[in-house]
PDB file of C-alpha atoms in Angstrom:
ATOM      1  CA  UNK A 941     -33.959  97.361  18.072  1.00  0.00           C
ATOM      2  CA  UNK A 942     -36.718  99.768  17.152  1.00  0.00           C
ATOM      3  CA  UNK A 943     -36.020  99.932  13.424  1.00  0.00           C
ATOM      4  CA  UNK A 944     -35.904  96.227  12.501  1.00  0.00           C
ATOM      5  CA  UNK A 945     -36.999  95.972   8.863  1.00  0.00           C
ATOM      6  CA  UNK A 946     -35.678  92.722   7.391  1.00  0.00           C
ATOM      7  CA  UNK A 947     -37.744  92.846   4.195  1.00  0.00           C
ATOM      8  CA  UNK A 948     -36.633  96.316   3.142  1.00  0.00           C
ATOM      9  CA  UNK A 949     -33.059  95.464   4.197  1.00  0.00           C
ATOM     10  CA  UNK A 950     -33.102  92.339   2.021  1.00  0.00           C
ATOM     11  CA  UNK A 951     -34.513  94.260  -0.935  1.00  0.00           C
ATOM     12  CA  UNK A 952     -31.928  97.004  -0.460  1.00  0.00           C
ATOM     13  CA  UNK A 953     -29.122  94.458  -0.244  1.00  0.00           C
ATOM     14  CA  UNK A 954     -30.342  92.731  -3.401  1.00  0.00           C
ATOM     15  CA  UNK A 955     -30.436  96.058  -5.242  1.00  0.00           C
ATOM     16  CA  UNK A 956     -26.892  96.894  -4.102  1.00  0.00           C
ATOM     17  CA  UNK A 957     -25.722  93.486  -5.309  1.00  0.00           C
ATOM     18  CA  UNK A 958     -27.542  93.905  -8.625  1.00  0.00           C
ATOM     19  CA  UNK A 959     -26.081  97.378  -9.173  1.00  0.00           C
ATOM     20  CA  UNK A 960     -22.592  96.085  -8.353  1.00  0.00           C
ATOM     21  CA  UNK A 961     -22.970  93.142 -10.717  1.00  0.00           C
ATOM     22  CA  UNK A 962     -24.290  95.339 -13.529  1.00  0.00           C
ATOM     23  CA  UNK A 963     -21.436  97.831 -13.116  1.00  0.00           C
ATOM     24  CA  UNK A 964     -18.920  94.978 -13.279  1.00  0.00           C
ATOM     25  CA  UNK A 965     -20.701  93.330 -16.212  1.00  0.00           C
ATOM     26  CA  UNK A 966     -21.201  96.396 -18.386  1.00  0.00           C
ATOM     27  CA  UNK A 967     -18.309  98.665 -17.366  1.00  0.00           C
ATOM     28  CA  UNK A 968     -15.780  96.233 -15.916  1.00  0.00           C
ATOM     29  CA  UNK A 969     -15.601  98.375 -12.773  1.00  0.00           C
ATOM     30  CA  UNK A 970     -15.862  97.631  -9.072  1.00  0.00           C
ATOM     31  CA  UNK A 971     -18.559  99.579  -7.205  1.00  0.00           C
ATOM     32  CA  UNK A 972     -16.269 100.787  -4.431  1.00  0.00           C
ATOM     33  CA  UNK A 973     -17.372 104.253  -3.406  1.00  0.00           C
ATOM     34  CA  UNK A 974     -13.945 105.485  -2.281  1.00  0.00           C
ATOM     35  CA  UNK A 975     -12.419 104.536  -5.625  1.00  0.00           C
ATOM     36  CA  UNK A 976     -15.272 106.044  -7.613  1.00  0.00           C
ATOM     37  CA  UNK A 977     -15.200 109.299  -5.647  1.00  0.00           C
ATOM     38  CA  UNK A 978     -11.395 109.461  -5.563  1.00  0.00           C
ATOM     39  CA  UNK A 979     -11.111 109.057  -9.323  1.00  0.00           C
ATOM     40  CA  UNK A 980     -13.889 111.615  -9.859  1.00  0.00           C
ATOM     41  CA  UNK A 981     -11.934 114.187  -7.866  1.00  0.00           C
ATOM     42  CA  UNK A 982      -8.671 113.302  -9.635  1.00  0.00           C
ATOM     43  CA  UNK A 983      -7.495 115.555 -12.438  1.00  0.00           C
ATOM     44  CA  UNK A 984      -6.341 112.901 -14.902  1.00  0.00           C
ATOM     45  CA  UNK A 985      -9.497 110.777 -14.999  1.00  0.00           C
ATOM     46  CA  UNK A 986     -11.060 110.488 -18.435  1.00  0.00           C
ATOM     47  CA  UNK A 987     -14.099 108.417 -17.437  1.00  0.00           C
ATOM     48  CA  UNK A 988     -15.700 110.928 -15.133  1.00  0.00           C
ATOM     49  CA  UNK A 989     -19.267 110.823 -16.547  1.00  0.00           C
ATOM     50  CA  UNK A 990     -20.330 107.421 -15.201  1.00  0.00           C
ATOM     51  CA  UNK A 991     -18.651 108.191 -11.871  1.00  0.00           C
ATOM     52  CA  UNK A 992     -20.607 111.440 -11.509  1.00  0.00           C
ATOM     53  CA  UNK A 993     -23.823 109.607 -12.456  1.00  0.00           C
ATOM     54  CA  UNK A 994     -23.117 106.931  -9.822  1.00  0.00           C
ATOM     55  CA  UNK A 995     -22.450 109.496  -7.080  1.00  0.00           C
ATOM     56  CA  UNK A 996     -25.416 111.579  -8.229  1.00  0.00           C
ATOM     57  CA  UNK A 997     -27.632 108.513  -7.889  1.00  0.00           C
ATOM     58  CA  UNK A 998     -26.452 107.992  -4.317  1.00  0.00           C
ATOM     59  CA  UNK A 999     -27.430 111.565  -3.482  1.00  0.00           C
ATOM     60  CA  UNK A1000     -30.640 111.786  -5.506  1.00  0.00           C
ATOM     61  CA  UNK A1001     -32.172 108.403  -4.538  1.00  0.00           C
ATOM     62  CA  UNK A1002     -33.217 109.406  -0.999  1.00  0.00           C
ATOM     63  CA  UNK A1003     -34.398 112.793  -2.276  1.00  0.00           C
ATOM     64  CA  UNK A1004     -36.558 111.053  -4.887  1.00  0.00           C
ATOM     65  CA  UNK A1005     -37.908 108.721  -2.198  1.00  0.00           C
ATOM     66  CA  UNK A1006     -38.900 111.701  -0.043  1.00  0.00           C
ATOM     67  CA  UNK A1007     -40.593 113.418  -3.008  1.00  0.00           C
ATOM     68  CA  UNK A1008     -42.471 110.155  -3.708  1.00  0.00           C
ATOM     69  CA  UNK A1009     -43.814 110.229  -0.153  1.00  0.00           C
ATOM     70  CA  UNK A1010     -41.628 107.642   1.554  1.00  0.00           C
ATOM     71  CA  UNK A1011     -40.485 108.363   5.092  1.00  0.00           C
ATOM     72  CA  UNK A1012     -36.717 108.770   4.947  1.00  0.00           C
ATOM     73  CA  UNK A1013     -35.235 109.090   8.431  1.00  0.00           C
ATOM     74  CA  UNK A1014     -32.569 111.710   8.921  1.00  0.00           C
ATOM     75  CA  UNK A1015     -29.246 110.319  10.106  1.00  0.00           C
ATOM     76  CA  UNK A1016     -28.454 110.796  13.773  1.00  0.00           C
ATOM     77  CA  UNK A1017     -25.407 113.021  13.950  1.00  0.00           C
ATOM     78  CA  UNK A1018     -23.112 113.506  16.925  1.00  0.00           C
ATOM     79  CA  UNK A1019     -23.379 116.858  18.639  1.00  0.00           C
ATOM     80  CA  UNK A1020     -19.887 117.863  17.571  1.00  0.00           C
ATOM     81  CA  UNK A1021     -18.818 118.658  13.992  1.00  0.00           C
ATOM     82  CA  UNK A1022     -15.268 117.918  15.133  1.00  0.00           C
ATOM     83  CA  UNK A1023     -16.268 114.277  15.644  1.00  0.00           C
ATOM     84  CA  UNK A1024     -17.940 114.125  12.216  1.00  0.00           C
ATOM     85  CA  UNK A1025     -14.955 115.652  10.404  1.00  0.00           C
ATOM     86  CA  UNK A1026     -12.429 113.535  12.320  1.00  0.00           C
ATOM     87  CA  UNK A1027     -14.414 110.382  11.563  1.00  0.00           C
ATOM     88  CA  UNK A1028     -14.561 111.295   7.863  1.00  0.00           C
ATOM     89  CA  UNK A1029     -10.805 111.854   7.702  1.00  0.00           C
ATOM     90  CA  UNK A1030     -10.148 108.556   9.492  1.00  0.00           C
ATOM     91  CA  UNK A1031     -12.508 106.657   7.186  1.00  0.00           C
ATOM     92  CA  UNK A1032     -10.850 108.212   4.139  1.00  0.00           C
ATOM     93  CA  UNK A1033      -7.394 107.371   5.448  1.00  0.00           C
ATOM     94  CA  UNK A1034      -8.475 103.823   6.257  1.00  0.00           C
ATOM     95  CA  UNK A1035     -10.002 103.344   2.805  1.00  0.00           C
ATOM     96  CA  UNK A1036      -6.736 104.437   1.186  1.00  0.00           C
ATOM     97  CA  UNK A1037      -4.655 102.332   3.542  1.00  0.00           C
ATOM     98  CA  UNK A1038      -6.878  99.283   2.999  1.00  0.00           C
ATOM     99  CA  UNK A1039      -6.887  99.623  -0.776  1.00  0.00           C
ATOM    100  CA  UNK A1040     -10.613 100.308  -0.879  1.00  0.00           C
ATOM    101  CA  UNK A1041     -13.669 100.918   1.229  1.00  0.00           C
ATOM    102  CA  UNK A1042     -16.115  98.561   2.877  1.00  0.00           C
ATOM    103  CA  UNK A1043     -18.451  98.596  -0.108  1.00  0.00           C
ATOM    104  CA  UNK A1044     -15.688  97.730  -2.551  1.00  0.00           C
ATOM    105  CA  UNK A1045     -14.198  94.964  -0.442  1.00  0.00           C
ATOM    106  CA  UNK A1046     -17.341  93.711   1.288  1.00  0.00           C
ATOM    107  CA  UNK A1047     -19.741  93.651  -1.640  1.00  0.00           C
ATOM    108  CA  UNK A1048     -17.617  93.382  -4.758  1.00  0.00           C
ATOM    109  CA  UNK A1049     -14.355  91.856  -3.547  1.00  0.00           C
ATOM    110  CA  UNK A1050     -15.948  89.112  -1.485  1.00  0.00           C
ATOM    111  CA  UNK A1051     -18.300  88.276  -4.367  1.00  0.00           C
ATOM    112  CA  UNK A1052     -15.201  87.710  -6.510  1.00  0.00           C
ATOM    113  CA  UNK A1053     -13.692  85.591  -3.685  1.00  0.00           C
ATOM    114  CA  UNK A1054     -10.725  87.959  -3.424  1.00  0.00           C
ATOM    115  CA  UNK A1055      -8.556  86.847  -0.493  1.00  0.00           C
ATOM    116  CA  UNK A1056      -7.450  90.447   0.049  1.00  0.00           C
ATOM    117  CA  UNK A1057     -11.058  91.644   0.209  1.00  0.00           C
ATOM    118  CA  UNK A1058     -12.109  88.846   2.550  1.00  0.00           C
ATOM    119  CA  UNK A1059      -9.226  89.711   4.887  1.00  0.00           C
ATOM    120  CA  UNK A1060     -10.043  93.436   4.677  1.00  0.00           C
ATOM    121  CA  UNK A1061     -13.720  92.804   5.442  1.00  0.00           C
ATOM    122  CA  UNK A1062     -12.834  90.649   8.450  1.00  0.00           C
ATOM    123  CA  UNK A1063     -10.594  93.476   9.726  1.00  0.00           C
ATOM    124  CA  UNK A1064     -13.300  96.122   9.058  1.00  0.00           C
ATOM    125  CA  UNK A1065     -15.937  94.116  10.898  1.00  0.00           C
ATOM    126  CA  UNK A1066     -13.613  93.239  13.783  1.00  0.00           C
ATOM    127  CA  UNK A1067     -12.648  96.898  14.190  1.00  0.00           C
ATOM    128  CA  UNK A1068     -16.338  97.850  14.125  1.00  0.00           C
ATOM    129  CA  UNK A1069     -17.192  95.351  16.873  1.00  0.00           C
ATOM    130  CA  UNK A1070     -14.311  96.583  19.053  1.00  0.00           C
ATOM    131  CA  UNK A1071     -15.211 100.245  18.432  1.00  0.00           C
ATOM    132  CA  UNK A1072     -18.873  99.752  19.348  1.00  0.00           C
ATOM    133  CA  UNK A1073     -17.938  97.776  22.456  1.00  0.00           C
ATOM    134  CA  UNK A1074     -15.499 100.478  23.583  1.00  0.00           C
ATOM    135  CA  UNK A1075     -17.873 103.347  22.827  1.00  0.00           C
ATOM    136  CA  UNK A1076     -20.857 101.727  24.556  1.00  0.00           C
ATOM    137  CA  UNK A1077     -19.184 100.102  27.540  1.00  0.00           C
ATOM    138  CA  UNK A1078     -15.996 102.055  28.216  1.00  0.00           C
ATOM    139  CA  UNK A1079     -16.261 105.601  26.827  1.00  0.00           C
ATOM    140  CA  UNK A1080     -19.908 106.557  26.420  1.00  0.00           C
ATOM    141  CA  UNK A1081     -21.883 104.399  28.797  1.00  0.00           C
TER     142      UNK A1081
END
Protein backbone atom coordinates (compact mmCIF):
# COMPACT_ATOMS: atom_id res chain seq x y z
CA UNK A 1 0.00 0.00 0.00
CA UNK A 2 1.61 3.23 -1.12
CA UNK A 3 -0.89 5.61 0.45
CA UNK A 4 -1.02 4.32 4.05
CA UNK A 5 -1.90 7.30 6.25
CA UNK A 6 -3.39 6.05 9.51
CA UNK A 7 -3.26 9.39 11.34
CA UNK A 8 -5.15 11.35 8.70
CA UNK A 9 -7.57 8.42 8.29
CA UNK A 10 -8.27 8.39 12.03
CA UNK A 11 -8.78 12.15 12.09
CA UNK A 12 -11.07 11.95 9.07
CA UNK A 13 -13.06 9.13 10.65
CA UNK A 14 -13.41 11.08 13.89
CA UNK A 15 -14.66 14.12 11.97
CA UNK A 16 -17.21 12.01 10.08
CA UNK A 17 -18.42 10.55 13.38
CA UNK A 18 -18.59 14.01 14.97
CA UNK A 19 -20.52 15.44 12.02
CA UNK A 20 -22.94 12.50 12.12
CA UNK A 21 -23.46 12.86 15.85
CA UNK A 22 -24.02 16.62 15.59
CA UNK A 23 -26.54 16.19 12.77
CA UNK A 24 -28.44 13.63 14.85
CA UNK A 25 -28.21 15.74 18.00
CA UNK A 26 -29.24 19.08 16.55
CA UNK A 27 -31.46 18.10 13.60
CA UNK A 28 -32.60 14.59 14.53
CA UNK A 29 -31.42 13.37 11.12
CA UNK A 30 -29.23 10.50 9.98
CA UNK A 31 -26.21 11.49 7.87
CA UNK A 32 -26.91 9.01 5.07
CA UNK A 33 -25.85 10.59 1.81
CA UNK A 34 -28.36 8.74 -0.39
CA UNK A 35 -31.24 9.88 1.79
CA UNK A 36 -29.99 13.45 1.98
CA UNK A 37 -29.44 13.68 -1.77
CA UNK A 38 -32.67 11.84 -2.61
CA UNK A 39 -34.76 14.16 -0.47
CA UNK A 40 -32.96 17.20 -1.90
CA UNK A 41 -33.93 16.14 -5.42
CA UNK A 42 -37.51 15.34 -4.36
CA UNK A 43 -40.20 17.90 -5.11
CA UNK A 44 -42.12 17.73 -1.83
CA UNK A 45 -39.22 18.26 0.58
CA UNK A 46 -39.59 21.31 2.79
CA UNK A 47 -36.24 21.04 4.59
CA UNK A 48 -34.01 21.47 1.59
CA UNK A 49 -31.66 24.17 3.00
CA UNK A 50 -29.67 22.00 5.42
CA UNK A 51 -29.51 19.22 2.84
CA UNK A 52 -28.04 21.57 0.23
CA UNK A 53 -25.56 22.88 2.81
CA UNK A 54 -24.51 19.31 3.68
CA UNK A 55 -23.99 18.35 0.03
CA UNK A 56 -22.29 21.67 -0.67
CA UNK A 57 -19.86 20.96 2.16
CA UNK A 58 -19.00 17.58 0.64
CA UNK A 59 -18.16 19.29 -2.64
CA UNK A 60 -16.47 22.41 -1.28
CA UNK A 61 -14.27 20.75 1.40
CA UNK A 62 -11.71 19.27 -1.02
CA UNK A 63 -11.74 22.47 -3.07
CA UNK A 64 -11.01 24.49 0.07
CA UNK A 65 -8.23 22.07 0.97
CA UNK A 66 -6.64 22.54 -2.46
CA UNK A 67 -6.90 26.34 -2.17
CA UNK A 68 -5.26 26.10 1.29
CA UNK A 69 -2.32 24.28 -0.29
CA UNK A 70 -3.02 20.68 0.69
CA UNK A 71 -2.29 17.98 -1.86
CA UNK A 72 -5.63 16.45 -2.79
CA UNK A 73 -5.17 13.42 -5.04
CA UNK A 74 -7.51 13.10 -7.98
CA UNK A 75 -9.59 9.92 -7.95
CA UNK A 76 -8.46 7.18 -10.30
CA UNK A 77 -11.24 6.69 -12.82
CA UNK A 78 -11.75 3.71 -15.09
CA UNK A 79 -11.05 4.33 -18.75
CA UNK A 80 -14.69 3.89 -19.69
CA UNK A 81 -17.51 6.30 -18.79
CA UNK A 82 -19.88 3.38 -19.34
CA UNK A 83 -18.34 1.66 -16.31
CA UNK A 84 -18.62 4.83 -14.20
CA UNK A 85 -22.27 5.42 -15.13
CA UNK A 86 -23.21 1.75 -14.71
CA UNK A 87 -21.53 1.66 -11.30
CA UNK A 88 -23.38 4.81 -10.24
CA UNK A 89 -26.74 3.37 -11.29
CA UNK A 90 -26.00 0.11 -9.47
CA UNK A 91 -24.93 1.93 -6.30
CA UNK A 92 -28.07 4.07 -6.42
CA UNK A 93 -30.26 1.02 -6.95
CA UNK A 94 -28.51 -0.83 -4.13
CA UNK A 95 -28.90 2.12 -1.76
CA UNK A 96 -32.64 2.22 -2.46
CA UNK A 97 -32.98 -1.53 -2.19
CA UNK A 98 -30.99 -1.61 1.07
CA UNK A 99 -32.94 1.24 2.64
CA UNK A 100 -29.88 3.49 2.75
CA UNK A 101 -26.28 3.80 1.73
CA UNK A 102 -23.08 2.63 3.35
CA UNK A 103 -22.60 5.91 5.20
CA UNK A 104 -26.09 5.84 6.66
CA UNK A 105 -25.97 2.21 7.72
CA UNK A 106 -22.26 1.89 8.48
CA UNK A 107 -21.69 5.11 10.39
CA UNK A 108 -25.05 6.14 11.79
CA UNK A 109 -27.04 2.91 11.92
CA UNK A 110 -24.31 0.83 13.53
CA UNK A 111 -23.67 3.60 16.07
CA UNK A 112 -27.33 3.31 17.07
CA UNK A 113 -26.94 -0.50 17.22
CA UNK A 114 -29.62 -0.94 14.56
CA UNK A 115 -29.86 -4.64 13.68
CA UNK A 116 -30.96 -3.74 10.15
CA UNK A 117 -27.93 -1.47 9.68
CA UNK A 118 -25.52 -4.04 11.10
CA UNK A 119 -26.90 -6.67 8.71
CA UNK A 120 -26.75 -4.22 5.78
CA UNK A 121 -23.15 -3.29 6.58
CA UNK A 122 -22.13 -6.95 6.79
CA UNK A 123 -23.73 -7.51 3.36
CA UNK A 124 -22.07 -4.36 1.90
CA UNK A 125 -18.65 -5.40 3.16
CA UNK A 126 -19.07 -9.02 2.09
CA UNK A 127 -20.12 -7.92 -1.40
CA UNK A 128 -17.11 -5.59 -1.54
CA UNK A 129 -14.69 -8.39 -0.61
CA UNK A 130 -16.20 -10.71 -3.24
CA UNK A 131 -16.17 -7.97 -5.90
CA UNK A 132 -12.52 -7.08 -5.29
CA UNK A 133 -11.52 -10.74 -5.30
CA UNK A 134 -13.35 -11.36 -8.58
CA UNK A 135 -12.04 -8.20 -10.24
CA UNK A 136 -8.43 -8.79 -9.20
CA UNK A 137 -8.15 -12.55 -9.57
CA UNK A 138 -10.76 -13.59 -12.12
CA UNK A 139 -11.66 -10.68 -14.42
CA UNK A 140 -8.86 -8.12 -14.40
CA UNK A 141 -5.72 -9.93 -13.38
